[in-house]
């Protein structure tokens, strides 16, 4: 019965992810949304599939799903012979990715999820709230910071090596939303202790949330724009996890 339930969750997860990719791509092709909106829609929605990780009896399903999607995104390039993969690149590719010829940002996005899930499934399967929190920061806080920064940003933060325009307003949006997301992740998966998650106190969840969101904001601020999908979740999650071991 557990195997059948796992397979059902796997099927629904793939169905959800492909829907969150194909729908924005089709809307972009028809001129209903811009490339920026299509990319942010995929960025915001696809990664939420990580929330299914706690429901697998065999946690390696999460690694398999993340790994397969990472490989698929790597094949999405402007020279791809597969029509759907080329359309994905054309719909959400950024100017900064023209030189590399593939979806560097989304690839880093998928790779970071795969790496974090793999590490914690192997070494800390009862503490999956750490990678979930880190991934939610990348998925939601990064998207929110970009939108707020572009629309309401007035105070510029210029760091030459980041190759991007960041604002104080965007960074504050990242920090505040990051704290809320981390607190939800640590509370639901840690304090509430569903299934096999390791129990933590509400006070610990609060401290973890403050430190994690603060770390992530700094990492995002100092990361090059094409690498923040990799640096923000991995560095933030690894650092906060190592701090708990001290």
GROMACS .gro file of C-alpha atoms in nm:
model
  246
    1UNK     CA    1   0.000   0.000   0.000
    2UNK     CA    2   0.285   0.241   0.083
    3UNK     CA    3   0.449   0.172  -0.253
    4UNK     CA    4   0.124   0.247  -0.436
    5UNK     CA    5   0.081   0.568  -0.239
    6UNK     CA    6   0.439   0.672  -0.319
    7UNK     CA    7   0.381   0.605  -0.690
    8UNK     CA    8   0.060   0.808  -0.683
    9UNK     CA    9   0.241   1.102  -0.522
   10UNK     CA   10   0.522   1.070  -0.780
   11UNK     CA   11   0.269   1.077  -1.066
   12UNK     CA   12   0.085   1.377  -0.923
   13UNK     CA   13   0.413   1.559  -0.859
   14UNK     CA   14   0.530   1.516  -1.219
   15UNK     CA   15   0.184   1.618  -1.343
   16UNK     CA   16   0.193   1.931  -1.129
   17UNK     CA   17   0.546   2.030  -1.233
   18UNK     CA   18   0.482   1.985  -1.606
   19UNK     CA   19   0.161   2.187  -1.574
   20UNK     CA   20   0.342   2.474  -1.402
   21UNK     CA   21   0.595   2.475  -1.685
   22UNK     CA   22   0.375   2.418  -1.990
   23UNK     CA   23   0.099   2.664  -1.898
   24UNK     CA   24   0.330   2.971  -1.866
   25UNK     CA   25   0.513   2.866  -2.184
   26UNK     CA   26   0.186   2.850  -2.379
   27UNK     CA   27   0.069   3.182  -2.236
   28UNK     CA   28   0.399   3.341  -2.340
   29UNK     CA   29   0.370   3.197  -2.694
   30UNK     CA   30   0.023   3.348  -2.727
   31UNK     CA   31   0.136   3.687  -2.601
   32UNK     CA   32  -0.074   3.674  -2.285
   33UNK     CA   33   0.224   3.723  -2.053
   34UNK     CA   34   0.578   3.853  -2.090
   35UNK     CA   35   0.894   3.642  -2.078
   36UNK     CA   36   0.969   3.786  -1.733
   37UNK     CA   37   0.625   3.685  -1.607
   38UNK     CA   38   0.653   3.338  -1.759
   39UNK     CA   39   0.993   3.280  -1.599
   40UNK     CA   40   0.875   3.401  -1.258
   41UNK     CA   41   0.561   3.187  -1.280
   42UNK     CA   42   0.768   2.876  -1.343
   43UNK     CA   43   1.017   2.977  -1.075
   44UNK     CA   44   0.743   3.038  -0.820
   45UNK     CA   45   0.521   2.738  -0.884
   46UNK     CA   46   0.731   2.443  -1.004
   47UNK     CA   47   0.955   2.424  -0.700
   48UNK     CA   48   0.660   2.402  -0.462
   49UNK     CA   49   0.658   2.032  -0.549
   50UNK     CA   50   0.926   2.001  -0.279
   51UNK     CA   51   0.643   2.010  -0.025
   52UNK     CA   52   0.557   1.649  -0.116
   53UNK     CA   53   0.888   1.522   0.019
   54UNK     CA   54   0.753   1.453   0.369
   55UNK     CA   55   0.483   1.222   0.234
   56UNK     CA   56   0.708   0.968   0.066
   57UNK     CA   57   0.770   0.644   0.249
   58UNK     CA   58   1.085   0.606   0.038
   59UNK     CA   59   1.247   0.950   0.040
   60UNK     CA   60   1.465   0.869  -0.262
   61UNK     CA   61   1.164   0.937  -0.484
   62UNK     CA   62   1.224   1.307  -0.419
   63UNK     CA   63   1.586   1.272  -0.535
   64UNK     CA   64   1.479   1.089  -0.851
   65UNK     CA   65   1.218   1.351  -0.939
   66UNK     CA   66   1.450   1.645  -0.874
   67UNK     CA   67   1.737   1.481  -1.063
   68UNK     CA   68   1.528   1.396  -1.369
   69UNK     CA   69   1.388   1.749  -1.390
   70UNK     CA   70   1.739   1.893  -1.355
   71UNK     CA   71   1.854   1.685  -1.653
   72UNK     CA   72   1.550   1.793  -1.854
   73UNK     CA   73   1.617   2.162  -1.789
   74UNK     CA   74   1.983   2.117  -1.885
   75UNK     CA   75   1.869   1.988  -2.225
   76UNK     CA   76   1.648   2.294  -2.276
   77UNK     CA   77   1.858   2.514  -2.501
   78UNK     CA   78   1.830   2.738  -2.805
   79UNK     CA   79   1.982   2.460  -3.016
   80UNK     CA   80   1.771   2.176  -2.879
   81UNK     CA   81   1.622   1.950  -3.146
   82UNK     CA   82   1.327   1.874  -2.919
   83UNK     CA   83   1.057   2.129  -2.998
   84UNK     CA   84   0.917   2.151  -2.645
   85UNK     CA   85   1.262   2.202  -2.490
   86UNK     CA   86   1.350   2.477  -2.738
   87UNK     CA   87   1.014   2.644  -2.671
   88UNK     CA   88   1.089   2.638  -2.300
   89UNK     CA   89   1.422   2.811  -2.361
   90UNK     CA   90   1.264   3.067  -2.594
   91UNK     CA   91   0.983   3.139  -2.345
   92UNK     CA   92   1.177   3.190  -2.023
   93UNK     CA   93   1.542   3.237  -2.124
   94UNK     CA   94   1.715   3.558  -2.018
   95UNK     CA   95   1.959   3.775  -2.209
   96UNK     CA   96   2.236   3.680  -1.964
   97UNK     CA   97   2.189   3.315  -2.068
   98UNK     CA   98   2.247   3.378  -2.438
   99UNK     CA   99   2.620   3.321  -2.405
  100UNK     CA  100   2.589   2.982  -2.237
  101UNK     CA  101   2.301   2.877  -2.463
  102UNK     CA  102   2.092   2.700  -2.202
  103UNK     CA  103   1.868   2.791  -1.908
  104UNK     CA  104   2.148   2.852  -1.659
  105UNK     CA  105   1.928   3.003  -1.388
  106UNK     CA  106   1.657   2.733  -1.397
  107UNK     CA  107   1.928   2.466  -1.418
  108UNK     CA  108   2.092   2.601  -1.102
  109UNK     CA  109   1.744   2.618  -0.949
  110UNK     CA  110   1.680   2.248  -1.016
  111UNK     CA  111   2.036   2.147  -0.932
  112UNK     CA  112   2.021   2.315  -0.592
  113UNK     CA  113   1.700   2.129  -0.508
  114UNK     CA  114   1.856   1.799  -0.617
  115UNK     CA  115   2.175   1.857  -0.418
  116UNK     CA  116   1.994   1.959  -0.099
  117UNK     CA  117   1.741   1.676  -0.116
  118UNK     CA  118   2.021   1.424  -0.183
  119UNK     CA  119   2.234   1.549   0.108
  120UNK     CA  120   1.953   1.541   0.360
  121UNK     CA  121   1.799   1.214   0.243
  122UNK     CA  122   2.140   1.054   0.301
  123UNK     CA  123   2.261   1.229   0.614
  124UNK     CA  124   1.958   1.379   0.790
  125UNK     CA  125   1.628   1.230   0.663
  126UNK     CA  126   1.449   1.334   0.984
  127UNK     CA  127   1.545   1.699   0.941
  128UNK     CA  128   1.403   1.774   0.600
  129UNK     CA  129   1.269   2.106   0.726
  130UNK     CA  130   1.616   2.251   0.659
  131UNK     CA  131   1.622   2.192   0.281
  132UNK     CA  132   1.252   2.273   0.251
  133UNK     CA  133   1.309   2.611   0.419
  134UNK     CA  134   1.610   2.686   0.198
  135UNK     CA  135   1.426   2.590  -0.118
  136UNK     CA  136   1.118   2.796  -0.027
  137UNK     CA  137   1.347   3.098   0.011
  138UNK     CA  138   1.473   3.046  -0.342
  139UNK     CA  139   1.126   2.979  -0.482
  140UNK     CA  140   0.916   3.251  -0.318
  141UNK     CA  141   1.141   3.509  -0.151
  142UNK     CA  142   1.366   3.545  -0.454
  143UNK     CA  143   1.065   3.589  -0.682
  144UNK     CA  144   0.902   3.839  -0.448
  145UNK     CA  145   1.225   4.037  -0.410
  146UNK     CA  146   1.258   4.058  -0.788
  147UNK     CA  147   0.901   4.176  -0.839
  148UNK     CA  148   0.909   4.428  -0.551
  149UNK     CA  149   1.250   4.554  -0.654
  150UNK     CA  150   1.147   4.612  -1.016
  151UNK     CA  151   0.817   4.778  -0.929
  152UNK     CA  152   0.886   4.971  -0.609
  153UNK     CA  153   1.264   4.978  -0.575
  154UNK     CA  154   1.401   5.328  -0.518
  155UNK     CA  155   1.723   5.271  -0.323
  156UNK     CA  156   1.976   5.095  -0.543
  157UNK     CA  157   2.238   4.853  -0.412
  158UNK     CA  158   2.518   4.831  -0.667
  159UNK     CA  159   2.769   4.550  -0.636
  160UNK     CA  160   2.971   4.522  -0.960
  161UNK     CA  161   3.036   4.146  -0.943
  162UNK     CA  162   2.666   4.056  -0.910
  163UNK     CA  163   2.588   4.165  -1.268
  164UNK     CA  164   2.239   4.268  -1.162
  165UNK     CA  165   2.039   4.558  -1.022
  166UNK     CA  166   1.929   4.506  -0.662
  167UNK     CA  167   1.736   4.740  -0.436
  168UNK     CA  168   1.693   4.790  -0.064
  169UNK     CA  169   1.319   4.739  -0.103
  170UNK     CA  170   1.372   4.408  -0.282
  171UNK     CA  171   1.616   4.286  -0.018
  172UNK     CA  172   1.376   4.382   0.263
  173UNK     CA  173   1.099   4.192   0.085
  174UNK     CA  174   1.331   3.891   0.068
  175UNK     CA  175   1.414   3.916   0.438
  176UNK     CA  176   1.057   3.955   0.565
  177UNK     CA  177   0.903   3.693   0.337
  178UNK     CA  178   1.199   3.463   0.406
  179UNK     CA  179   1.140   3.478   0.779
  180UNK     CA  180   0.770   3.398   0.736
  181UNK     CA  181   0.841   3.106   0.501
  182UNK     CA  182   1.114   2.963   0.724
  183UNK     CA  183   0.894   2.989   1.030
  184UNK     CA  184   0.616   2.803   0.850
  185UNK     CA  185   0.857   2.532   0.731
  186UNK     CA  186   1.025   2.483   1.068
  187UNK     CA  187   0.694   2.492   1.253
  188UNK     CA  188   0.496   2.260   1.028
  189UNK     CA  189   0.777   2.011   0.962
  190UNK     CA  190   0.965   2.050   1.289
  191UNK     CA  191   0.742   2.163   1.574
  192UNK     CA  192   0.430   1.978   1.455
  193UNK     CA  193   0.652   1.676   1.386
  194UNK     CA  194   0.448   1.495   1.119
  195UNK     CA  195   0.544   1.148   0.999
  196UNK     CA  196   0.919   1.098   1.065
  197UNK     CA  197   1.043   1.453   1.113
  198UNK     CA  198   1.262   1.528   1.414
  199UNK     CA  199   1.084   1.737   1.675
  200UNK     CA  200   1.202   2.091   1.762
  201UNK     CA  201   1.055   2.351   1.997
  202UNK     CA  202   0.868   2.662   1.884
  203UNK     CA  203   1.150   2.879   2.024
  204UNK     CA  204   1.404   2.685   1.820
  205UNK     CA  205   1.191   2.724   1.508
  206UNK     CA  206   1.183   3.100   1.569
  207UNK     CA  207   1.562   3.120   1.607
  208UNK     CA  208   1.620   2.900   1.301
  209UNK     CA  209   1.388   3.125   1.100
  210UNK     CA  210   1.560   3.448   1.202
  211UNK     CA  211   1.909   3.316   1.129
  212UNK     CA  212   1.816   3.138   0.807
  213UNK     CA  213   1.629   3.433   0.655
  214UNK     CA  214   1.909   3.672   0.753
  215UNK     CA  215   2.176   3.447   0.603
  216UNK     CA  216   1.977   3.398   0.284
  217UNK     CA  217   1.927   3.773   0.238
  218UNK     CA  218   2.302   3.834   0.263
  219UNK     CA  219   2.389   3.544   0.033
  220UNK     CA  220   2.134   3.665  -0.225
  221UNK     CA  221   2.264   4.021  -0.204
  222UNK     CA  222   2.625   3.922  -0.269
  223UNK     CA  223   2.561   3.647  -0.525
  224UNK     CA  224   2.597   3.701  -0.903
  225UNK     CA  225   2.254   3.713  -1.063
  226UNK     CA  226   2.301   3.392  -1.264
  227UNK     CA  227   2.422   3.198  -0.961
  228UNK     CA  228   2.186   3.299  -0.680
  229UNK     CA  229   1.951   3.007  -0.749
  230UNK     CA  230   2.244   2.785  -0.656
  231UNK     CA  231   2.413   2.985  -0.382
  232UNK     CA  232   2.109   3.100  -0.184
  233UNK     CA  233   1.947   2.764  -0.100
  234UNK     CA  234   2.264   2.555  -0.073
  235UNK     CA  235   2.487   2.792   0.123
  236UNK     CA  236   2.206   2.907   0.350
  237UNK     CA  237   2.084   2.556   0.429
  238UNK     CA  238   2.429   2.408   0.481
  239UNK     CA  239   2.541   2.694   0.706
  240UNK     CA  240   2.232   2.689   0.931
  241UNK     CA  241   2.247   2.309   0.955
  242UNK     CA  242   2.618   2.317   1.049
  243UNK     CA  243   2.546   2.585   1.310
  244UNK     CA  244   2.300   2.350   1.479
  245UNK     CA  245   2.577   2.093   1.518
  246UNK     CA  246   2.803   2.328   1.713
   0.00000   0.00000   0.00000
